[in-house]
Coordinates of C-alpha atoms in Angstrom, one line a residue:
M572 CA -15.4 -8.7 16.8
A573 CA -15.0 -10.4 13.9
R574 CA -12.6 -8.5 10.6
A575 CA -11.2 -10.8 8.4
F576 CA -7.9 -9.5 5.8
I577 CA -6.5 -11.8 2.9
F578 CA -2.7 -9.7 1.7
V579 CA -1.9 -11.5 -1.8
L580 CA 2.2 -11.9 -2.6
D581 CA 1.3 -11.3 -6.2
S582 CA 2.6 -14.3 -7.7
F583 CA 4.9 -16.0 -4.3
G584 CA 3.9 -19.9 -5.8
M585 CA 5.2 -23.0 -4.0
G586 CA 5.6 -25.2 -6.4
G587 CA 3.9 -28.8 -6.8
A588 CA 0.9 -27.9 -8.8
A589 CA -0.8 -32.0 -9.9
D590 CA -1.7 -30.3 -13.5
A591 CA 1.5 -28.6 -13.9
E592 CA 2.5 -30.6 -17.4
R593 CA -0.2 -29.2 -19.3
F594 CA 1.0 -25.5 -18.2
G595 CA 4.8 -26.3 -19.2
D596 CA 5.8 -26.2 -15.8
V597 CA 6.5 -29.0 -14.1
G598 CA 9.4 -28.3 -12.2
S599 CA 8.5 -24.6 -11.5
D600 CA 8.7 -23.2 -8.3
T601 CA 9.0 -19.7 -7.3
F602 CA 9.9 -19.5 -3.7
G603 CA 11.9 -22.7 -3.5
H604 CA 14.2 -21.7 -6.7
I605 CA 14.3 -17.6 -4.9
A606 CA 15.8 -20.1 -1.9
K607 CA 18.2 -22.0 -3.7
A608 CA 19.6 -19.3 -5.6
C609 CA 20.0 -16.9 -2.4
A610 CA 21.6 -20.1 -0.4
S611 CA 24.0 -20.5 -3.9
G612 CA 25.1 -16.8 -4.2
R613 CA 22.7 -16.5 -7.4
G614 CA 20.4 -13.8 -5.3
D615 CA 23.0 -11.6 -4.6
R616 CA 22.8 -7.6 -5.6
E617 CA 25.8 -5.0 -4.5
G618 CA 23.6 -2.8 -2.4
L619 CA 20.4 -4.9 -2.3
R620 CA 21.1 -7.9 -0.7
H621 CA 23.0 -10.7 -0.1
G622 CA 23.2 -14.0 1.6
P623 CA 20.5 -16.8 2.2
L624 CA 16.8 -15.7 2.2
I625 CA 15.3 -14.6 5.8
L626 CA 12.1 -14.5 6.2
P627 CA 11.8 -15.3 10.3
N628 CA 8.2 -13.9 10.5
M629 CA 6.7 -15.8 7.4
V630 CA 8.3 -18.8 8.7
S631 CA 6.7 -18.4 12.5
L632 CA 3.9 -18.5 10.9
G633 CA 4.4 -21.9 9.5
L634 CA 6.3 -21.6 5.8
G635 CA 8.5 -23.7 6.0
R636 CA 5.9 -26.7 6.8
A637 CA 3.6 -25.0 4.2
A638 CA 6.2 -25.3 1.5
K639 CA 7.3 -29.3 2.3
L640 CA 3.8 -30.2 2.0
A641 CA 3.4 -28.1 -1.6
S642 CA 6.6 -29.7 -3.0
G643 CA 8.7 -31.1 -0.6
F644 CA 11.1 -28.7 -1.0
E645 CA 13.2 -27.6 2.5
F646 CA 13.5 -24.1 3.8
A647 CA 13.8 -23.4 7.5
R648 CA 12.7 -25.2 11.0
E649 CA 10.9 -22.4 12.4
A650 CA 11.9 -22.2 16.1
G651 CA 7.7 -22.6 16.7
L652 CA 4.6 -21.5 15.4
L653 CA 3.1 -18.3 16.6
P654 CA -0.1 -19.2 19.4
G655 CA -2.8 -19.0 16.7
A656 CA -0.7 -18.9 13.4
F657 CA -2.1 -21.9 10.6
H658 CA -0.3 -22.8 8.0
G659 CA -1.1 -24.6 4.3
T660 CA -0.7 -24.7 0.8
A661 CA -3.8 -25.1 -1.7
Q662 CA -4.0 -26.4 -5.7
E663 CA -5.6 -24.2 -8.1
I664 CA -8.7 -25.6 -10.0
S665 CA -9.5 -22.9 -12.2
S666 CA -8.6 -23.2 -16.0
G667 CA -6.5 -20.3 -15.9
K668 CA -3.2 -19.4 -14.2
D669 CA -3.5 -15.7 -14.5
T670 CA -4.6 -12.8 -12.0
P671 CA -8.3 -13.1 -12.5
S672 CA -8.5 -16.6 -12.6
G673 CA -6.4 -16.9 -8.6
H674 CA -7.9 -14.0 -7.7
W675 CA -11.0 -15.1 -7.8
E676 CA -11.2 -18.2 -7.0
I677 CA -9.7 -17.5 -3.9
A678 CA -13.0 -15.4 -3.3
G679 CA -14.8 -18.0 -3.5
L680 CA -15.4 -18.7 -7.6
P681 CA -12.8 -20.8 -9.7
V682 CA -12.7 -19.7 -13.4
T683 CA -13.9 -23.4 -15.4
F684 CA -14.3 -22.0 -18.4
D685 CA -11.5 -21.5 -20.9
W686 CA -10.6 -17.6 -21.5
G687 CA -10.0 -16.4 -24.9
Y688 CA -6.1 -16.3 -25.7
F689 CA -4.2 -14.3 -29.2
P690 CA -1.5 -16.8 -30.6
Q691 CA 2.3 -16.3 -30.7
T692 CA 2.2 -15.0 -33.8
V693 CA 3.0 -11.7 -35.5
P694 CA 0.9 -10.1 -36.0
A695 CA -1.3 -11.5 -33.0
F696 CA -4.6 -9.3 -32.9
P697 CA -7.0 -10.2 -35.8
A698 CA -6.8 -8.1 -38.6
A699 CA -10.9 -7.4 -37.8
L700 CA -10.3 -5.9 -34.3
T701 CA -6.8 -4.0 -35.2
Q702 CA -9.1 -2.6 -37.4
A703 CA -11.5 -2.0 -35.2
I704 CA -8.9 -0.6 -32.6
V705 CA -8.1 1.9 -35.2
R706 CA -11.6 2.9 -36.2
E707 CA -13.3 3.0 -33.0
G708 CA -10.6 4.3 -30.2
K709 CA -9.8 7.2 -33.2
V710 CA -6.0 6.4 -33.5
P711 CA -3.2 6.7 -36.6
G712 CA -2.8 2.9 -35.8
I713 CA -1.2 0.5 -33.4
L714 CA 2.0 -0.4 -33.0
G715 CA 3.4 -4.0 -31.3
D716 CA 0.7 -6.5 -32.0
C717 CA 3.0 -9.5 -30.4
H718 CA 3.5 -11.2 -27.7
A719 CA 6.1 -9.1 -25.6
S720 CA 7.4 -7.9 -21.7
G721 CA 5.8 -4.7 -21.1
T722 CA 8.8 -2.7 -20.0
E723 CA 11.0 -4.3 -22.8
I724 CA 8.7 -2.9 -25.8
I725 CA 8.3 0.0 -24.0
E726 CA 11.9 0.5 -24.4
R727 CA 12.0 -0.7 -28.5
L728 CA 9.2 1.1 -29.2
G729 CA 8.6 3.8 -27.1
E730 CA 10.0 6.1 -28.9
E731 CA 8.3 5.3 -32.3
H732 CA 5.2 5.8 -30.1
I733 CA 5.9 9.5 -29.2
R734 CA 6.4 10.2 -32.8
T735 CA 3.8 7.8 -34.5
G736 CA 0.5 8.7 -31.7
R737 CA 0.2 4.9 -32.5
P738 CA -0.6 3.2 -29.0
I739 CA 1.4 0.0 -28.5
C740 CA -0.5 -2.8 -28.5
Y741 CA 0.8 -6.5 -27.1
T742 CA 0.0 -9.8 -25.0
S743 CA 0.9 -12.5 -22.8
T744 CA 0.6 -16.2 -22.5
D745 CA -2.4 -15.1 -20.2
S746 CA -6.2 -13.7 -21.3
V747 CA -4.8 -10.3 -21.7
L748 CA -4.0 -7.1 -24.4
Q749 CA -1.9 -4.3 -23.0
I750 CA -1.9 -1.0 -24.4
A751 CA 1.2 1.3 -23.3
A752 CA 1.3 5.1 -24.4
H753 CA 2.7 8.1 -22.7
E754 CA 1.0 10.3 -20.2
G755 CA 2.4 13.2 -21.5
H756 CA 2.3 13.0 -25.4
F757 CA -1.0 10.3 -25.8
G758 CA -2.9 11.6 -22.7
L759 CA -3.5 9.5 -19.2
E760 CA -7.4 10.3 -20.4
R761 CA -7.0 9.2 -23.3
L762 CA -5.1 5.7 -22.7
Y763 CA -8.2 5.5 -20.6
E764 CA -11.2 5.7 -23.1
L765 CA -9.3 4.0 -25.5
C766 CA -8.9 0.7 -23.1
E767 CA -12.7 1.3 -22.4
V768 CA -13.4 0.8 -26.2
V769 CA -11.2 -2.2 -26.3
R770 CA -13.0 -3.7 -23.6
R771 CA -16.0 -3.8 -25.3
L772 CA -14.1 -5.4 -28.5
V773 CA -12.8 -7.6 -26.9
D774 CA -16.0 -9.1 -24.8
P775 CA -16.6 -11.6 -28.0
L776 CA -13.4 -13.0 -28.1
N777 CA -13.7 -13.7 -24.2
I778 CA -10.2 -12.2 -23.5
G779 CA -10.1 -11.5 -19.3
R780 CA -8.7 -8.2 -19.1
V781 CA -7.7 -4.8 -20.9
I782 CA -4.5 -2.9 -19.4
A783 CA -3.7 0.5 -19.2
R784 CA 0.0 1.2 -19.0
P785 CA 1.2 4.2 -18.8
F786 CA 4.6 5.7 -19.3
V787 CA 6.5 8.7 -18.7
G788 CA 10.3 9.4 -19.9
E789 CA 11.7 10.6 -23.4
S790 CA 13.6 7.9 -24.8
S791 CA 14.6 4.3 -24.2
A792 CA 17.0 5.5 -21.9
T793 CA 14.6 7.2 -19.6
F794 CA 10.9 5.3 -19.9
E795 CA 9.4 4.6 -16.9
R796 CA 6.3 2.8 -16.4
T797 CA 4.1 4.8 -13.7
P798 CA 1.6 3.6 -11.3
N799 CA -1.4 5.1 -13.3
R800 CA -2.2 1.0 -14.4
K801 CA -5.2 0.5 -14.7
D802 CA -7.2 -3.0 -15.1
Y803 CA -10.1 -3.6 -17.3
A804 CA -11.6 -7.1 -16.4
T805 CA -14.6 -8.5 -17.2
P806 CA -16.8 -9.3 -14.7
P807 CA -17.0 -12.8 -12.5
P808 CA -19.8 -14.9 -13.5
E809 CA -21.4 -15.1 -10.4
P810 CA -21.4 -13.9 -6.8
T811 CA -17.5 -13.7 -5.0
L812 CA -17.2 -13.6 -1.8
L813 CA -16.7 -9.4 -2.3
D814 CA -20.4 -9.5 -3.6
R815 CA -21.9 -11.7 -0.6
L816 CA -20.3 -9.2 2.0
T817 CA -21.3 -5.7 0.4
A818 CA -24.5 -7.3 -0.3
R819 CA -25.5 -7.8 3.7
G820 CA -24.3 -4.3 4.1
S821 CA -19.9 -5.0 4.9
K822 CA -17.8 -2.6 4.0
V823 CA -14.7 -4.7 1.3
I824 CA -12.1 -2.3 1.6
A825 CA -9.7 -3.0 -1.7
I826 CA -6.1 -2.5 -2.0
G827 CA -4.6 -2.4 -5.1
K828 CA -5.8 -3.8 -8.5
I829 CA -8.1 -5.5 -6.3
G830 CA -10.9 -3.3 -7.3
D831 CA -10.2 -4.2 -11.0
I832 CA -9.9 -7.2 -11.0
F833 CA -13.1 -8.1 -10.2
A834 CA -14.4 -5.1 -12.4
H835 CA -15.2 -2.9 -9.3
R836 CA -18.2 -4.9 -8.8
G837 CA -18.8 -6.0 -4.6
I838 CA -16.1 -3.2 -3.5
S839 CA -17.2 -0.1 -0.7
E840 CA -13.5 1.5 -1.0
V841 CA -10.1 1.4 -3.3
R842 CA -7.2 2.4 -2.1
K843 CA -4.3 2.0 -4.4
A844 CA -0.5 3.5 -4.1
A845 CA 3.2 2.2 -6.0
G846 CA 5.1 0.2 -4.6
N847 CA 4.9 -2.8 -1.9
M848 CA 5.7 -0.8 0.9
A849 CA 3.6 1.5 0.2
M850 CA 0.9 -0.5 -0.5
F851 CA 1.4 -2.5 3.0
D852 CA 0.8 1.5 4.6
K853 CA -2.5 1.3 2.6
A854 CA -3.0 -2.4 4.1
L855 CA -2.5 -0.9 7.5
G856 CA -4.5 1.8 7.3
A857 CA -7.4 0.0 5.9
M858 CA -7.1 -2.8 9.3
D859 CA -6.9 0.3 11.6
G860 CA -10.5 1.5 9.8
A861 CA -12.2 -1.9 9.8
G862 CA -15.4 -2.1 11.2
D863 CA -16.6 -5.3 12.9
G864 CA -17.8 -7.5 9.9
D865 CA -15.6 -6.2 6.9
F866 CA -12.6 -7.4 4.7
V867 CA -9.5 -6.2 3.6
F868 CA -8.6 -7.9 0.2
A869 CA -5.0 -6.8 -0.6
N870 CA -2.5 -7.4 -3.9
F871 CA 1.1 -6.8 -3.2
V872 CA 1.7 -6.7 -7.0
D873 CA 5.5 -5.8 -7.5
F874 CA 6.2 -9.6 -6.5
D875 CA 5.2 -10.7 -9.5
S876 CA 5.3 -7.3 -11.9
E877 CA 8.9 -5.6 -10.9
F878 CA 10.8 -8.9 -10.5
G879 CA 8.9 -12.5 -11.4
H880 CA 7.8 -11.5 -15.0
R881 CA 11.3 -9.8 -15.2
R882 CA 12.7 -13.4 -14.0
D883 CA 15.1 -10.4 -11.4
V884 CA 16.0 -13.1 -8.8
P885 CA 17.0 -10.9 -6.7
G886 CA 15.0 -8.3 -6.6
Y887 CA 12.1 -10.9 -6.3
A888 CA 14.5 -12.1 -2.6
A889 CA 14.6 -8.5 -1.4
A890 CA 11.3 -7.6 -2.3
L891 CA 10.1 -10.9 0.3
E892 CA 12.5 -9.9 2.9
A893 CA 11.3 -6.5 2.9
F894 CA 7.6 -7.7 3.0
D895 CA 8.3 -10.3 5.6
K896 CA 9.7 -6.9 8.2
R897 CA 6.4 -5.6 8.1
I898 CA 4.8 -8.7 9.0
P899 CA 4.9 -7.8 13.1
E900 CA 3.2 -4.5 12.3
A901 CA 0.1 -6.2 10.7
L902 CA 0.2 -9.2 13.1
A903 CA -0.1 -6.1 15.9
R904 CA -3.4 -5.0 14.5
L905 CA -5.2 -8.3 14.8
K906 CA -7.9 -8.5 17.6
G907 CA -9.5 -11.5 18.9
G908 CA -12.0 -12.7 16.2
D909 CA -10.1 -11.4 13.5
I910 CA -8.4 -13.5 11.3
L911 CA -5.8 -12.6 8.5
I912 CA -4.6 -14.7 6.1
F913 CA -1.5 -14.6 3.1
T914 CA -1.0 -16.2 -0.1
A915 CA -0.7 -15.6 -4.0
D916 CA -2.5 -16.4 -6.5
H917 CA -0.5 -17.9 -9.3
G918 CA 3.8 -18.9 -9.2
N919 CA 5.7 -16.0 -11.6
D920 CA 9.2 -18.2 -11.1
P921 CA 12.0 -16.0 -11.8
T922 CA 14.7 -18.8 -13.0
W923 CA 11.9 -19.7 -15.1
R924 CA 12.2 -20.0 -19.1
G925 CA 10.3 -16.9 -20.7
T926 CA 8.7 -14.3 -19.2
D927 CA 4.9 -15.5 -18.4
H928 CA 3.1 -17.1 -15.2
T929 CA 4.4 -20.5 -14.0
R930 CA 1.0 -22.7 -12.4
E931 CA 2.1 -23.6 -8.7
R932 CA 0.5 -24.6 -5.8
I933 CA 0.2 -21.1 -3.2
P934 CA 1.3 -20.8 0.8
V935 CA -2.0 -20.0 2.9
L936 CA -0.5 -18.6 6.8
G937 CA -2.2 -16.7 8.5
M938 CA -3.1 -16.1 12.4
A939 CA -6.4 -15.8 14.4
P940 CA -5.8 -14.5 17.5
G941 CA -7.6 -16.8 20.3
F942 CA -7.9 -19.7 18.4
S943 CA -5.3 -23.0 18.2
G944 CA -4.3 -22.5 14.6
G945 CA -2.2 -25.5 12.9
D946 CA -2.1 -27.5 10.0
I947 CA -4.3 -27.1 7.4
G948 CA -2.8 -29.6 4.7
L949 CA -3.3 -29.5 0.6
R950 CA -6.6 -27.4 0.3
P951 CA -8.2 -28.7 -3.1
T952 CA -8.8 -25.4 -4.2
F953 CA -8.0 -21.3 -3.4
A954 CA -11.6 -21.4 -2.8
D955 CA -11.6 -22.2 0.6
I956 CA -10.2 -19.3 1.5
G957 CA -12.6 -17.3 0.8
E958 CA -15.2 -20.3 1.9
T959 CA -13.1 -20.0 5.6
V960 CA -13.3 -15.9 5.3
A961 CA -17.2 -15.9 4.5
E962 CA -18.0 -18.6 7.7
H963 CA -15.3 -16.5 9.9
L964 CA -17.6 -13.2 9.0
G965 CA -21.3 -15.5 9.1
L966 CA -22.0 -15.9 5.5
A967 CA -23.8 -18.9 4.6
P968 CA -21.6 -21.6 3.2
G969 CA -20.9 -20.5 -0.9
R970 CA -21.1 -23.2 -4.2
H971 CA -17.5 -24.1 -4.3
G972 CA -14.8 -24.4 -1.7
H973 CA -15.1 -26.0 2.2
S974 CA -14.1 -23.6 4.9
F975 CA -11.1 -25.0 7.1
L976 CA -12.2 -22.7 10.0
K977 CA -13.7 -26.2 12.3
T978 CA -10.2 -27.0 11.7
I979 CA -7.8 -23.9 12.9
V980 CA -10.6 -23.7 16.0
T981 CA -9.9 -27.2 17.3
N982 CA -6.7 -28.1 16.2
A983 CA -3.7 -28.2 19.2

């Protein structure tokens, strides 16, 4: 039996990126700063959590050692690593610190080209693009047209959107155009159709994603985004690990927004849910049904969307602790010959300035029953993760990255 599982804790960076200065992120450290905040009491919230950050299961996989390697941060000394556990960190080589770049690189395809971005101006979108959105999207105009936080702009413009029927269009430092619209007043299917139009319109601008951001509620005090988000990503320019697996007949089960990130290419089945814990249930179900040669790729988006972007330290800390408590359920489902990797796609330090992603190294923690495990060191690219899975599942080496499988087989 050889199966593989990757669980992405979206935005759970570990600082230390060699090129952080290029992105204005020198000193950012999602994990380290959350842990320090919790130790000082700044991670407390009544009714949610209190005290130091407690992550015993990730520590037993080598979280503390990985953090020290990534950024020099000393977290906790483990009593001992679990048999078959391995740990390390990885440096991103892709041009951006966005979600598609991180996930594509994990799947063996670094993004070496530059995405298109919208300027930090108001309006943010070219006039010709806005005119085309109105004309071809058959809407009376747009609201927003700026860089913004998704929750803030819905609170600010949601009522006007309901009155006028104009969708809320906004962007960020990522290569993205997001469209928020009310599920009832505007219509969910109409929002999806509009995003498909806009996806086509921004292709010449090399924009990575168009994201549908539906919400409900009748006033700024009650607006709430729903789980019906949908990403319209440009397809990867080369085959990824997912393509290589499905081409040879293996099943690739995408949990959460993985299918959207890869433009549904190389995906056998998509399973979605609202919230990290419901997503964990979906991932466990996929593990139960996975057969020889299959791959389960799961994204846990709440770390990023609910806590990182919102700069919510206690919320992020509580989400990490809740996730950590579920890890034994995943480990219990592993069979001899399986490999499970916990990692991230970028950082989103909730103590950092602004509301955007941060350029950081990522953890690479895992378990391979029957293997010796150990220290995989600093990997020069996220693509080493995908190449390790490829070798484990019997694929020929890809063009990018190098497998660390032999390291965790032979290390004492």
